[in-house]
Coordinates of C-alpha atoms and ligand atoms in Angstrom, one line a residue:
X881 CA -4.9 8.1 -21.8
X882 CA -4.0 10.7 -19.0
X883 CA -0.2 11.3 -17.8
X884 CA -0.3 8.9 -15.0
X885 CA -0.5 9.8 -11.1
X886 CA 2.9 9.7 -9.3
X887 CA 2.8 8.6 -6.0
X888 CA 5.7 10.3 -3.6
X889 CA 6.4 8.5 -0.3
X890 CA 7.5 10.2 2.5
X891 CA 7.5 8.1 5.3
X892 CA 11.4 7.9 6.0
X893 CA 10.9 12.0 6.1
X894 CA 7.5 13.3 7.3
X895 CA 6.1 9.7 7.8
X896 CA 9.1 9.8 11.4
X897 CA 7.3 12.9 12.4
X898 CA 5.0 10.3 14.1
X899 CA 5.0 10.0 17.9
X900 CA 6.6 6.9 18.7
X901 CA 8.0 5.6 15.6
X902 CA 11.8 5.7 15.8
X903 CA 13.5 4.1 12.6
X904 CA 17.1 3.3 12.6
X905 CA 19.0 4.0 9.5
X906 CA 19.2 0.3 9.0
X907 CA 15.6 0.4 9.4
X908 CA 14.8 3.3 6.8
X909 CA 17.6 1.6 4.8
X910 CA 15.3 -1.6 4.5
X911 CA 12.4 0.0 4.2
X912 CA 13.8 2.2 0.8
X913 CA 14.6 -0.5 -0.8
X914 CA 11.2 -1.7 -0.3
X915 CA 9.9 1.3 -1.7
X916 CA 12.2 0.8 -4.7
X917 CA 11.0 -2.9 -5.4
X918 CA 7.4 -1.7 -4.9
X919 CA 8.1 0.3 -8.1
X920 CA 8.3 4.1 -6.5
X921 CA 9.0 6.9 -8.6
X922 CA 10.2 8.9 -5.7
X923 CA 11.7 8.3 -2.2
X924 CA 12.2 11.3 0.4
X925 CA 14.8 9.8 2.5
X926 CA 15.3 12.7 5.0
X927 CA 16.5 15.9 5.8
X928 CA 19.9 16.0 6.1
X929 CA 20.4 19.7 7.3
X930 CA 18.3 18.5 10.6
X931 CA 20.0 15.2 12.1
X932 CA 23.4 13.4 11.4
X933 CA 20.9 10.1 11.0
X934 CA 19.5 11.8 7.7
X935 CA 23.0 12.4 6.6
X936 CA 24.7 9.0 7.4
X937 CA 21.5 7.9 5.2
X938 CA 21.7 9.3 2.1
X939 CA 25.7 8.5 2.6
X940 CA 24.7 4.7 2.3
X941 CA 22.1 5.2 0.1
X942 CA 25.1 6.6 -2.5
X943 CA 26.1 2.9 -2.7
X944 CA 22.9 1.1 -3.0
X945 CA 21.1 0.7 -6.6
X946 CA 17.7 2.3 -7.0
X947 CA 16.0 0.1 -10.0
X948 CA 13.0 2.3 -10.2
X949 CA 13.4 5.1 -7.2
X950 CA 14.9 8.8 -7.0
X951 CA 16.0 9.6 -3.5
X952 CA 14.9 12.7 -2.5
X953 CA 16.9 15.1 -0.2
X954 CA 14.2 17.3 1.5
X955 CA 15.0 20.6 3.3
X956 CA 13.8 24.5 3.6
X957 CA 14.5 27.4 1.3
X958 CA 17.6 29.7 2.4
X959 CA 17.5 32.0 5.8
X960 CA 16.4 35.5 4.9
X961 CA 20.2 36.6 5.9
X962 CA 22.3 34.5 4.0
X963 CA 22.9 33.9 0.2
X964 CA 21.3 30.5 -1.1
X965 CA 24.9 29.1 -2.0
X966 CA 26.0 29.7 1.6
X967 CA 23.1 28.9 3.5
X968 CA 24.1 25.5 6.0
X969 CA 20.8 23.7 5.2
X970 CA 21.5 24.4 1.1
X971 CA 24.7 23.3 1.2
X972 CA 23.6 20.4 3.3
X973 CA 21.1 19.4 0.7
X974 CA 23.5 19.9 -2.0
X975 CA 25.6 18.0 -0.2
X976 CA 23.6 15.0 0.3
X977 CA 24.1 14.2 -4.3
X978 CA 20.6 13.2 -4.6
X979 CA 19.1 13.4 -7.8
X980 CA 16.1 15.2 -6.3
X981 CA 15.6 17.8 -3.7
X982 CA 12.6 19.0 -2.4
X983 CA 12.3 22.1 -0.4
X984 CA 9.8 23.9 0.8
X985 CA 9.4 27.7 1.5
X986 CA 6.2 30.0 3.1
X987 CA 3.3 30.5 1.2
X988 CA 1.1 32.4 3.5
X989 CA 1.8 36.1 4.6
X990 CA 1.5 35.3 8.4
X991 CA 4.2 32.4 8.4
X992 CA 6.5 35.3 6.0
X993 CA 6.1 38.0 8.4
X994 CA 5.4 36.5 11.8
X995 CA 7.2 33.9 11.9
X996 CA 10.7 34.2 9.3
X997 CA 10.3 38.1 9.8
X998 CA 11.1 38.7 6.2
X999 CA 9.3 40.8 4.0
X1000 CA 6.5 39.7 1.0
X1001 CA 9.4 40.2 -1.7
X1002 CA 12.3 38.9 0.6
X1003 CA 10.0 35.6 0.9
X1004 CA 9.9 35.1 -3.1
X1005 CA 13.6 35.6 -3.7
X1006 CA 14.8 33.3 -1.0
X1007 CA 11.9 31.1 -3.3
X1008 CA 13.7 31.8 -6.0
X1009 CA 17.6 32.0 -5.2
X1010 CA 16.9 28.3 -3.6
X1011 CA 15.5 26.8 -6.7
X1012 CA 17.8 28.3 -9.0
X1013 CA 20.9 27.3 -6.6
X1014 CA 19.7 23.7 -6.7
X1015 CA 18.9 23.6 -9.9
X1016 CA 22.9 25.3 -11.1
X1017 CA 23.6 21.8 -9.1
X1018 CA 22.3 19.6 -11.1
X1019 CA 19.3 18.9 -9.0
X1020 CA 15.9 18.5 -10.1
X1021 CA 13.5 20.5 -7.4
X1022 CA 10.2 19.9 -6.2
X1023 CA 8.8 23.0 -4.7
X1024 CA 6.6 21.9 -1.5
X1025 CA 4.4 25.0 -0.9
X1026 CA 3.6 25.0 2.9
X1027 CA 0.7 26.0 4.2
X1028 CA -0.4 27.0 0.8
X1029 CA -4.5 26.2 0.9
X1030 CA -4.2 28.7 4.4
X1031 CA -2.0 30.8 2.4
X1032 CA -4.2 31.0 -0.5
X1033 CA -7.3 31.6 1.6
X1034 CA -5.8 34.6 3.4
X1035 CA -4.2 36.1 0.0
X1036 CA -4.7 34.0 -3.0
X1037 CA -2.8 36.8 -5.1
X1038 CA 0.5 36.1 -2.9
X1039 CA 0.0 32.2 -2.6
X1040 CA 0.2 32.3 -6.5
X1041 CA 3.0 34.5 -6.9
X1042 CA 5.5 32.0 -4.4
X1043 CA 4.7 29.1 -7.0
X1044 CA 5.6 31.6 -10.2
X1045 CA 8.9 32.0 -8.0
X1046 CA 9.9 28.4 -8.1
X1047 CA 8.6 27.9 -11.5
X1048 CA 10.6 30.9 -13.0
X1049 CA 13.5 29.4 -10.9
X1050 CA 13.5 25.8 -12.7
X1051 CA 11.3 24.2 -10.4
X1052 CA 9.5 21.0 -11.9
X1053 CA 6.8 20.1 -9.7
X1054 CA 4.9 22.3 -7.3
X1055 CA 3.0 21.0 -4.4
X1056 CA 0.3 22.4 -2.5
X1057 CA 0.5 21.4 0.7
X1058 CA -2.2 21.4 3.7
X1059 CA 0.2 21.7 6.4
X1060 CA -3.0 22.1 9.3
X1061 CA -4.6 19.6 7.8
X1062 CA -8.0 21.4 8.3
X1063 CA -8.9 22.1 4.8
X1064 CA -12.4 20.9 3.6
X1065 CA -12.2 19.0 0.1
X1066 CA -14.3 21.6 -1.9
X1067 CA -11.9 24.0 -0.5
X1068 CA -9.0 22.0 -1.7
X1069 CA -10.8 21.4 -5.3
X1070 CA -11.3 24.6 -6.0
X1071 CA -8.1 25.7 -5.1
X1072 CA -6.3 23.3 -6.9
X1073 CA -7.9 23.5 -10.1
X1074 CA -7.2 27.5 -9.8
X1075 CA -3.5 26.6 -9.9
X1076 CA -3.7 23.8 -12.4
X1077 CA -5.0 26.6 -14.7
X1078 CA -2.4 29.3 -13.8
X1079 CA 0.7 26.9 -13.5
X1080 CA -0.3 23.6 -14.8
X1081 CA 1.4 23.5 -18.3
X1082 CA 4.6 25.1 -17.2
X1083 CA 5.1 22.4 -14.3
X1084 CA 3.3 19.5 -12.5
X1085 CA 1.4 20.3 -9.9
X1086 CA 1.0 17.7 -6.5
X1087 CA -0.6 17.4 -3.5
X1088 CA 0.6 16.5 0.0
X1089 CA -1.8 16.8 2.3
X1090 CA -2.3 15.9 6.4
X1091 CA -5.3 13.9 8.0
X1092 CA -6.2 16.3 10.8
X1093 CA -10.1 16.7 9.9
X1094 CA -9.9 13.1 8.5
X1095 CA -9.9 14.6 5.4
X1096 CA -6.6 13.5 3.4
X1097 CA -7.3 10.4 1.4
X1098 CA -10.5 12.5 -0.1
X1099 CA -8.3 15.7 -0.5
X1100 CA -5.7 14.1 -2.2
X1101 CA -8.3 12.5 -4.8
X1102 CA -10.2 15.7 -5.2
X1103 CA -6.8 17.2 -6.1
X1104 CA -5.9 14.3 -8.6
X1105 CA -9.9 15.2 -9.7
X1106 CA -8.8 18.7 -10.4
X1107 CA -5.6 18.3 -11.9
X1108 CA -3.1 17.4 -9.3
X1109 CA -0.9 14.6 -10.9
X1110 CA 1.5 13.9 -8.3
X1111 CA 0.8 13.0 -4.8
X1112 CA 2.7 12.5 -1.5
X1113 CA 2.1 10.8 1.2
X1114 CA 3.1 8.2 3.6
X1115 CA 2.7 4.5 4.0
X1116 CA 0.0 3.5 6.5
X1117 CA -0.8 7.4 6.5
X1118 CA 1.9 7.5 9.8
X1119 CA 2.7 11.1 10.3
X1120 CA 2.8 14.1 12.8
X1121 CA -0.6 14.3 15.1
X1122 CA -3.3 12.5 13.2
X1123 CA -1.0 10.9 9.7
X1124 CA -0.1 12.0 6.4
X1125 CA -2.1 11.1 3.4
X1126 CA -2.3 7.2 2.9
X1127 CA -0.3 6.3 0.0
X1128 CA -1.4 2.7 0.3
X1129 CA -5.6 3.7 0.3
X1130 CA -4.6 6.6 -2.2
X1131 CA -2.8 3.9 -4.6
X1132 CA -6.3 1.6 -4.3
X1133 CA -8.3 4.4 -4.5
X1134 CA -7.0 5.4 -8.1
X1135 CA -6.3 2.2 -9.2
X1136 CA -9.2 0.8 -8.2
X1137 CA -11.8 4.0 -8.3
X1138 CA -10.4 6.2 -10.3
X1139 CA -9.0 4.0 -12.7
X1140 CA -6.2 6.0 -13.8
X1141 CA -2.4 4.7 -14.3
X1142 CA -0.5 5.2 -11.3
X1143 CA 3.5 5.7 -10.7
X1144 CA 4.0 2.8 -9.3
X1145 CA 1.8 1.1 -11.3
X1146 CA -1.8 0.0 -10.4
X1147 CA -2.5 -3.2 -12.0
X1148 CA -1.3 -5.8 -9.7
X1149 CA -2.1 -4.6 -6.3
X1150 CA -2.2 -8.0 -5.0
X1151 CA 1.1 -7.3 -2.6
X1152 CA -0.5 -3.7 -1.1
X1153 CA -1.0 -5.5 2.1
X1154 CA 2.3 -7.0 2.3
X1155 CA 3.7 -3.8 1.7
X1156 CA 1.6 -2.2 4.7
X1157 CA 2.7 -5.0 6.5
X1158 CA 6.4 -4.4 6.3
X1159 CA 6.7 -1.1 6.6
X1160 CA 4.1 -1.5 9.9
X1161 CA 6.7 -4.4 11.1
X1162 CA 9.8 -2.5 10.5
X1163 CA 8.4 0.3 12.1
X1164 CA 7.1 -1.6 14.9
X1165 CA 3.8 -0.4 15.2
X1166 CA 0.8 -3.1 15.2
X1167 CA -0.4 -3.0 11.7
X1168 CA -3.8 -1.6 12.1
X1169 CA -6.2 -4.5 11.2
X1170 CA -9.3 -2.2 10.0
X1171 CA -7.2 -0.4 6.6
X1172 CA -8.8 0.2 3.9
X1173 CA -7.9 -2.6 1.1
X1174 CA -5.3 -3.7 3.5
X1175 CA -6.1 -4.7 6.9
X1176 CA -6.7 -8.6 8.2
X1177 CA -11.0 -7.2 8.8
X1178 CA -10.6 -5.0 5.6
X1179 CA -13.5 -7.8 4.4
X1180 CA -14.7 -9.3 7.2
X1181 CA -18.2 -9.9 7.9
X1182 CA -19.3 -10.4 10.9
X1183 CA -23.1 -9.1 11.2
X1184 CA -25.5 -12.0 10.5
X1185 CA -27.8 -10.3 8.1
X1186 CA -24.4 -9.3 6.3
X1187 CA -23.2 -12.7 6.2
X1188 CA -26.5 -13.8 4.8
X1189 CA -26.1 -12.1 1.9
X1190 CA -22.9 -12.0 1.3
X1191 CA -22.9 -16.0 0.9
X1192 CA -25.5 -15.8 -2.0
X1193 CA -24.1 -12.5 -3.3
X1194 CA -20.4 -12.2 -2.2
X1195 CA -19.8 -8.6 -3.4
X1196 CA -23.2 -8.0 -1.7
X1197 CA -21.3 -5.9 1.4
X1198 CA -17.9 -5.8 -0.8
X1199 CA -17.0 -2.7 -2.5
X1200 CA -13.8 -4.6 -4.6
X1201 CA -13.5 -7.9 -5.5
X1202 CA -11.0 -8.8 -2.3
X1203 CA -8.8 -10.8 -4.5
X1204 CA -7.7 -7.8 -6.3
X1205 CA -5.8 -6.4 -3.0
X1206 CA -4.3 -10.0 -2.2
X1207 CA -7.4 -10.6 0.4
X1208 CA -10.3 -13.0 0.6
X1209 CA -13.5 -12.3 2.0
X1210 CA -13.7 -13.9 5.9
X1211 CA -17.0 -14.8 7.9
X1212 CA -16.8 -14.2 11.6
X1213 CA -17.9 -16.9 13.3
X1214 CA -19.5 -15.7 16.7
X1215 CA -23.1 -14.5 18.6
X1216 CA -23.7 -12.1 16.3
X1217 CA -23.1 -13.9 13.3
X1218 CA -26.2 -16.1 11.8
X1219 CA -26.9 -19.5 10.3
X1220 CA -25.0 -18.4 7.1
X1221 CA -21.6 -17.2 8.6
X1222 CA -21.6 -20.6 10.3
X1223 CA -22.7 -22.7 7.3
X1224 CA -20.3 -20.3 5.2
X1225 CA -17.3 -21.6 7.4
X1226 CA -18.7 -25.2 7.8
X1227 CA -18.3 -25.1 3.7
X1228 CA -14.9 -23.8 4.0
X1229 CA -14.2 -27.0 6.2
X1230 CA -15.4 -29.1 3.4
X1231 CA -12.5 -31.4 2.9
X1232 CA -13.0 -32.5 6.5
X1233 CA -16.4 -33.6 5.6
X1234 CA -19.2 -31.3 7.1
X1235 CA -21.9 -33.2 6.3
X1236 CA -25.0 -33.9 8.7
X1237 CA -24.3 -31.1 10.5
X1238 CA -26.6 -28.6 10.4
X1239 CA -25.7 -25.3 10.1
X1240 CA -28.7 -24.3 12.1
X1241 CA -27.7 -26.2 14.9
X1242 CA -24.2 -25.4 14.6
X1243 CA -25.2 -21.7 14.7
X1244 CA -27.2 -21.7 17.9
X1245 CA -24.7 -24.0 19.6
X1246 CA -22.1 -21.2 18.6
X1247 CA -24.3 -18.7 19.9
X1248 CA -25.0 -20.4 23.5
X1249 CA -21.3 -21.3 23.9
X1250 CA -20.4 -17.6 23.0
X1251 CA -23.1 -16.4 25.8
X1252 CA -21.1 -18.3 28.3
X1253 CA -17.9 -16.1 27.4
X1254 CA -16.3 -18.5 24.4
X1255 CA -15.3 -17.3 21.5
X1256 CA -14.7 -18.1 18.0
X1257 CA -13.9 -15.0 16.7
X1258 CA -10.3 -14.9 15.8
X1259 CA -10.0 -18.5 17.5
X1260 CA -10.8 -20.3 14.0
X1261 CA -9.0 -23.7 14.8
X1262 CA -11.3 -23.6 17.7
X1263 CA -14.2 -23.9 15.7
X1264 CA -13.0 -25.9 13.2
X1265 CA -12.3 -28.6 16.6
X1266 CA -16.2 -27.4 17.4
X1267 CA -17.3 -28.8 14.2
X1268 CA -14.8 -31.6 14.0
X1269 CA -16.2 -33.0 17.6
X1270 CA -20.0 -33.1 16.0
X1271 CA -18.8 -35.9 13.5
X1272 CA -20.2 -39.1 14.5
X1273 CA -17.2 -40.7 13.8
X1274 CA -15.0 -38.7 15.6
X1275 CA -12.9 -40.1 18.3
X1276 CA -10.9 -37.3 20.6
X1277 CA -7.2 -37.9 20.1
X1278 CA -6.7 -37.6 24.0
X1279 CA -8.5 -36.8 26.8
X1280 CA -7.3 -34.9 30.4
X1281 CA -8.3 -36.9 33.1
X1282 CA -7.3 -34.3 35.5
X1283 CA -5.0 -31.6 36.6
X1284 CA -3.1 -29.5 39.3
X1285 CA -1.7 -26.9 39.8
X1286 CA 0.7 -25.1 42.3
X1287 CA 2.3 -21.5 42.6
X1288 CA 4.2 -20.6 45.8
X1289 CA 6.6 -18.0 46.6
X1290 CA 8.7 -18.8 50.2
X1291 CA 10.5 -16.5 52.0
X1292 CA 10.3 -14.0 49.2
X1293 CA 12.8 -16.4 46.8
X1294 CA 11.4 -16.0 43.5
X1295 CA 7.9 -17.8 43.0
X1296 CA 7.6 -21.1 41.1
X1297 CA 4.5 -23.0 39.5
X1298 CA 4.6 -26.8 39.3
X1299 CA 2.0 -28.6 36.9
X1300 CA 0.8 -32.4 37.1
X1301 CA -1.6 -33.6 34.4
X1302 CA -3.3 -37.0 33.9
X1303 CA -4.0 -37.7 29.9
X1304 CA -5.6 -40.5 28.2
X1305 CA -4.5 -42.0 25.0
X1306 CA -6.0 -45.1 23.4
X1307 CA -7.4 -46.4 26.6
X1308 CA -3.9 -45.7 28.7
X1309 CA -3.2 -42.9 31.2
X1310 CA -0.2 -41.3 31.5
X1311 CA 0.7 -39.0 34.3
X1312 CA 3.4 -36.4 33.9
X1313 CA 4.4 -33.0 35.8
X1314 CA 6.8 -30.1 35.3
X1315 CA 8.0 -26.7 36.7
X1316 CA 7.3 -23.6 34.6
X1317 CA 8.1 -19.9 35.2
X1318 CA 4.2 -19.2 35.6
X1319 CA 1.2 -21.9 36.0
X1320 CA 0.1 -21.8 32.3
X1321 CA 3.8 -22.3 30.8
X1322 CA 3.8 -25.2 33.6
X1323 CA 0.8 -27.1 32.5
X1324 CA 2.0 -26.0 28.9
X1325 CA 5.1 -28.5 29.2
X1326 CA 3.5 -30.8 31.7
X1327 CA 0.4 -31.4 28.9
X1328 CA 3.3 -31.3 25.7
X1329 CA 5.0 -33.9 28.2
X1330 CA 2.4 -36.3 28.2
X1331 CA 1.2 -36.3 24.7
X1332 CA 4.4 -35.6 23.2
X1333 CA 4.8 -39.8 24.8
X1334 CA 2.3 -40.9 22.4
X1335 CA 2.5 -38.1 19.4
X1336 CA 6.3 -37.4 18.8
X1337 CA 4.9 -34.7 15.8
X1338 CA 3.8 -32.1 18.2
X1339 CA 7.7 -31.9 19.4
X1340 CA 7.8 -29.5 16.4
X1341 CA 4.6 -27.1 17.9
X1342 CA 5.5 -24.4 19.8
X1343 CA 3.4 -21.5 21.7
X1344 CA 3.2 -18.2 19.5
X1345 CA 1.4 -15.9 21.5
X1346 CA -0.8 -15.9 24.8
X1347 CA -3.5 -13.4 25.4
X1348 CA -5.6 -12.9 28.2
X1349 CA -9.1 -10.8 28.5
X1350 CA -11.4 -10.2 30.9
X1351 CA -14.8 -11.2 29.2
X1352 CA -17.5 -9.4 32.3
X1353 CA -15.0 -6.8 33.9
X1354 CA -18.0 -5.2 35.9
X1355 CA -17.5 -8.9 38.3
X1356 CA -13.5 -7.4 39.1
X1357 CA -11.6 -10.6 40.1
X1358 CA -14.5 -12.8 39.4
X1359 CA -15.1 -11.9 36.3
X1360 CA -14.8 -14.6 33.4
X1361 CA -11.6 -14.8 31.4
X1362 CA -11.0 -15.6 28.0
X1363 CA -7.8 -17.2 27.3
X1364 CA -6.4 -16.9 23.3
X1365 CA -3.4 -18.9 22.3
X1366 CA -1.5 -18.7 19.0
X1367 CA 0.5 -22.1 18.4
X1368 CA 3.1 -22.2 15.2
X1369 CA 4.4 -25.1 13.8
X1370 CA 6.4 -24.6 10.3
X1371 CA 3.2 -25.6 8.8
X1372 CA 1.9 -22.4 9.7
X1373 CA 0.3 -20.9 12.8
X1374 CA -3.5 -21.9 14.2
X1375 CA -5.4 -19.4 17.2
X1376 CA -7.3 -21.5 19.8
X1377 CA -9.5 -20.0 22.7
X1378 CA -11.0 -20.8 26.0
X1379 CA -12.9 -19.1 28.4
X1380 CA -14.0 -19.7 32.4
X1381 CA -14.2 -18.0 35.2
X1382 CA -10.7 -19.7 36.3
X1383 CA -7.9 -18.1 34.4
X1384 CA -6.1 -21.7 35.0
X1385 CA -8.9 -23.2 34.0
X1386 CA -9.4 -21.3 30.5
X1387 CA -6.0 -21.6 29.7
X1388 CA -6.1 -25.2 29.7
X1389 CA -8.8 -25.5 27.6
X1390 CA -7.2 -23.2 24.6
X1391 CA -3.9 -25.5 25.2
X1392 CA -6.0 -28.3 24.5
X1393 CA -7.4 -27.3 21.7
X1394 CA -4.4 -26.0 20.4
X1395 CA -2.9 -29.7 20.9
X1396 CA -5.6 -31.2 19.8
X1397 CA -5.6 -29.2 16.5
X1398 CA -2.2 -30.1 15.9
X1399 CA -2.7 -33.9 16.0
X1400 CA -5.6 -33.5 13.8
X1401 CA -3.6 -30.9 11.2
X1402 CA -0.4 -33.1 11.1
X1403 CA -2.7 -36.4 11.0
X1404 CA -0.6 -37.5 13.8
X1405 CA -1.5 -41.0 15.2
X1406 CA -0.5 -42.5 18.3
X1407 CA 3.3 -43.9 17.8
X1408 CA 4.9 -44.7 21.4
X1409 CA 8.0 -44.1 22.7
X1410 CA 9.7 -47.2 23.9
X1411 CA 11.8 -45.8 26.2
X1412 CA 8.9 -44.2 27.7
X1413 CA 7.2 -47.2 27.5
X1414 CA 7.3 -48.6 31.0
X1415 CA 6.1 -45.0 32.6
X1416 CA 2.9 -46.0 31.3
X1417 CA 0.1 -47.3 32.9
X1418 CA -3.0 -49.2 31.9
X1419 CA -6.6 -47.5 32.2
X1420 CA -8.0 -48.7 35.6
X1421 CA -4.5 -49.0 37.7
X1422 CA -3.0 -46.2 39.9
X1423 CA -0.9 -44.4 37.2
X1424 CA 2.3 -42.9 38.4
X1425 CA 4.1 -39.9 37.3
X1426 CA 6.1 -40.4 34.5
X1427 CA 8.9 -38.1 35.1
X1428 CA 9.5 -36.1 38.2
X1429 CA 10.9 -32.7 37.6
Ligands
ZN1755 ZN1 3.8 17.2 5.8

């Protein structure tokens, strides 16, 4: 069996180097201890020579318990001027009593002399006097080699000799990094299995690499391929310009690909995406739904000759059994999706009894609905109503007779939007209106009014998210809109859509389908209110509103 692969995350270090992601120290705080549950070997909290933040962390991370994690202090070698044990960033990292510290010094001749000004041999002793001062500490040192593949191109000789420096000094692991991220993965291969050779049984060498040619996931592999047997990265691949290396694709990649053991260990990855998740929430970035392995499309089929097959092979269009990374394989249903996504979701709805429908229909009804600007894709309650409603003994839990609404603004006060809606239940109309801050959160509580008479269950349904999308934007304000509404209940959440050329209009239409789901999920049947009792009408009279408000 070979040493196993140890993954190194970064993110609470390199990972923040990404524009627009800003973590708190409670919020790097959180997410270590993540890390540390996920099984990490290593965590590179910061660098505390660079921002009090970095400091304050690794101060509270003296009192926390790491069950499988090594914090990781990260900073640079010593200045060219001063001696390693009174350089400020040394003494900072010393100072920081983590059981790890990382630092990185120059490995190519143009960073040593253009930009520190130091000399070849100046460069390897403040290599040197930095390991061996960290080391005196107590410290074990991982050696980051920046720049070290342009290094190495430029003067391989030189590139070398910096590693023998932190190696002679005490260091354990050396890593090559591609700072640019331009390098090309033969270039990386060859490179790393050069070092592997020269250094490889006096220390491990590792690989931290950046995604600027798209390259990292594949360079980090090759490297692992050629000998490499630690790798750093981030999670999500967030990182300066275009990312780090992807520690969560890396991680399936090995596990899954490679097969070889992996630090944390590869054999349940069934929690990768909550993992991605997290970090994405605590980060607050929109976890990107198109991830390798990870993300809510990762195996999604949507093309119909796709979906064809992949209902009478399912690993037809997969390249892992879904179930392995905690996903399931999902048909989208929608125009461009055949007979066999829609009979593939029709047997999904199975418990609600599918049969004599035919899939055939149901797949060009899909299609001619979608041509007028609906859509199921994403909106699967939706469809689950549209297959629901073709039951011959279906009966629609309500029905809106009608509906108004106003906005005005007078005199510049601030403008309102008054809703009035006319639903039938069981042969009775009731006839309710309410004030909202906008038209569609009117008619929201004006429809949750009236039904909520006859179905007290939805009082626990609430609105989760409302989107809005011009569908044919060439057509500017009269373009069609398409209206998508998340609705949660503790049950869990559904997604309804609508779609007209009235934004009022379409919005009504996903709120009804988003009722309507509800009273079918919760089986709610009709159960009246008495005290509302006598603001109801029966079918044929002049029904009055039930509440003015
Ligand atoms: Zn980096």
């Amino acid at each position: 069996m070979s040493d196993p692969i140890v993954l190194y995350d970064t993110t609470l270090r390199d990972g923040t180097q990404r524009e627009g992601l800003v973590l708190s120290l409670a919020d790097k705080l959180k997410i270590a201890r993540r890390l540390d549950e996920a099984g990490f070997a290593y965590i590179e909290g910061g660098w505390p020579g660079s921002n009090p933040k970095d400091e304050e962390f690794f101060a509270a991370a003296r009192g926390m318990t790491f069950r499988h994690a090594r914090l990781a202090a990260f900073g640079s070698t010593r200045h060219r001027a001063n001696r390693a044990e009174e350089d400020p960033n040394i003494r900072a990292l010393v100072a920081a009593e983590t059981p790890v510290t990382t630092i990185f010094g120059k490995s190519w001749l143009l960073h040593v002399t253009e930009v520190l000004g130091a000399t070849p041999e100046e460069n390897l002793a403040m290599i040197g006097d930095s390991v061996a001062h960290l080391r005196a500490a107590g410290r074990e040192v991982v050696y980051d080699a920046e720049h070290f593949f342009d290094g190495c191109k430029a003067d391989p000789a030189y590139a070398l000799a910096t590693l023998r420096s932190a190696v002679d000094a005490g260091a354990t692991t050396v890593v090559l990094c591609d700072t640019n991220g331009g390098c090309l993965t033969d270039e990386v291969a060859a490179m790393t299995r050069s070092v592997v050779s020269e250094i490889g049984p006096r220390a491990i060498v590792g690989i931290h690499v950046h995604d600027d040619a798209g390259l990292a996931v594949a360079n980090s592999l090759a490297a692992v391929q050629a000998g490499a047997n630690h790798v750093q990265g981030t999670i999500n691949g967030y990182g300066e310009r275009c990312g780090n290396a992807n520690l969560v694709t890396i991680w399936g990649n090995l596990a899954l690909k490679l097969g070889r053991p992996t630090v944390p260990a590869g054999d349940d990855l069934t929690r990768l995406p909550e993992l991605a998740h997290f970090v994405a929430e605590v980060a607050n970035i929109a976890p990107d739904a198109h991830a390798p392995y990870v993300g809510t499309s990762a195996f999604a089929h949507k093309g119909g000759v796709h979906g064809a097959a992949t209902v009478r092979v399912e690993r037809a269009y997969q390249h892992v059994d879904p179930s392995v990374v905690g996903g399931t394989s999902r048909l989208v249903v929608s125009e461009l999706g055949g007979r066999a996504n829609a009979a593939w979701r029709l047997r999904q709805l199975e418990p609600i009894a599918t049969e004599g429908i035919d899939a055939a229909e149901m797949s060009r009804l899909v299609k001619q609905l979608e041509a007028d600007g609906a859509s199921f894709e994403g909106a699967d309650a939706s469809f689950d109503l549209l297959v629901r409603r073709l039951q011959k003994d279906y009966a629609p839990p309500f029905r809106i007779v009608d509906f108004t609404v106003i906005v005005e603004r007078r005199n510049g006060a601030p403008s309102r939007a008054e809703a009035s809606v006319k639903v039938e239940v069981d042969g009775e109309i009731l006839h309710t209106a309410a004030d909202g801050n906008g038209p569609v959160h009117a008619l929201d509580l004006a429809l949750r009014k009236a039904l909520g008479v006859f179905y007290p269950a939805l009082d626990g349904v609430h609105l989760v998210d409302y989107k809005v999308r011009i569908i044919d934007g060439d057509a500017a304000t009269a373009a069609r809109t398409r209206v998508i509404i998340e609705t949660g209940h503790q049950s869990g959440t559904w997604i309804t859509a609508g779609a007209d050329a009235n934004i009022i209009a379409a919005s009504l239409a996903a709120l009804h389908d988003s009722f309507e789901y509800a009273i079918w999920q919760l089986d709610a049947r009709p159960e009246r209110r008495d005290e509302l009792v006598s603001s109801r009408v029966a079918l044929g009279q002049r029904s009055q509103p039930a509440e003015a408000s």
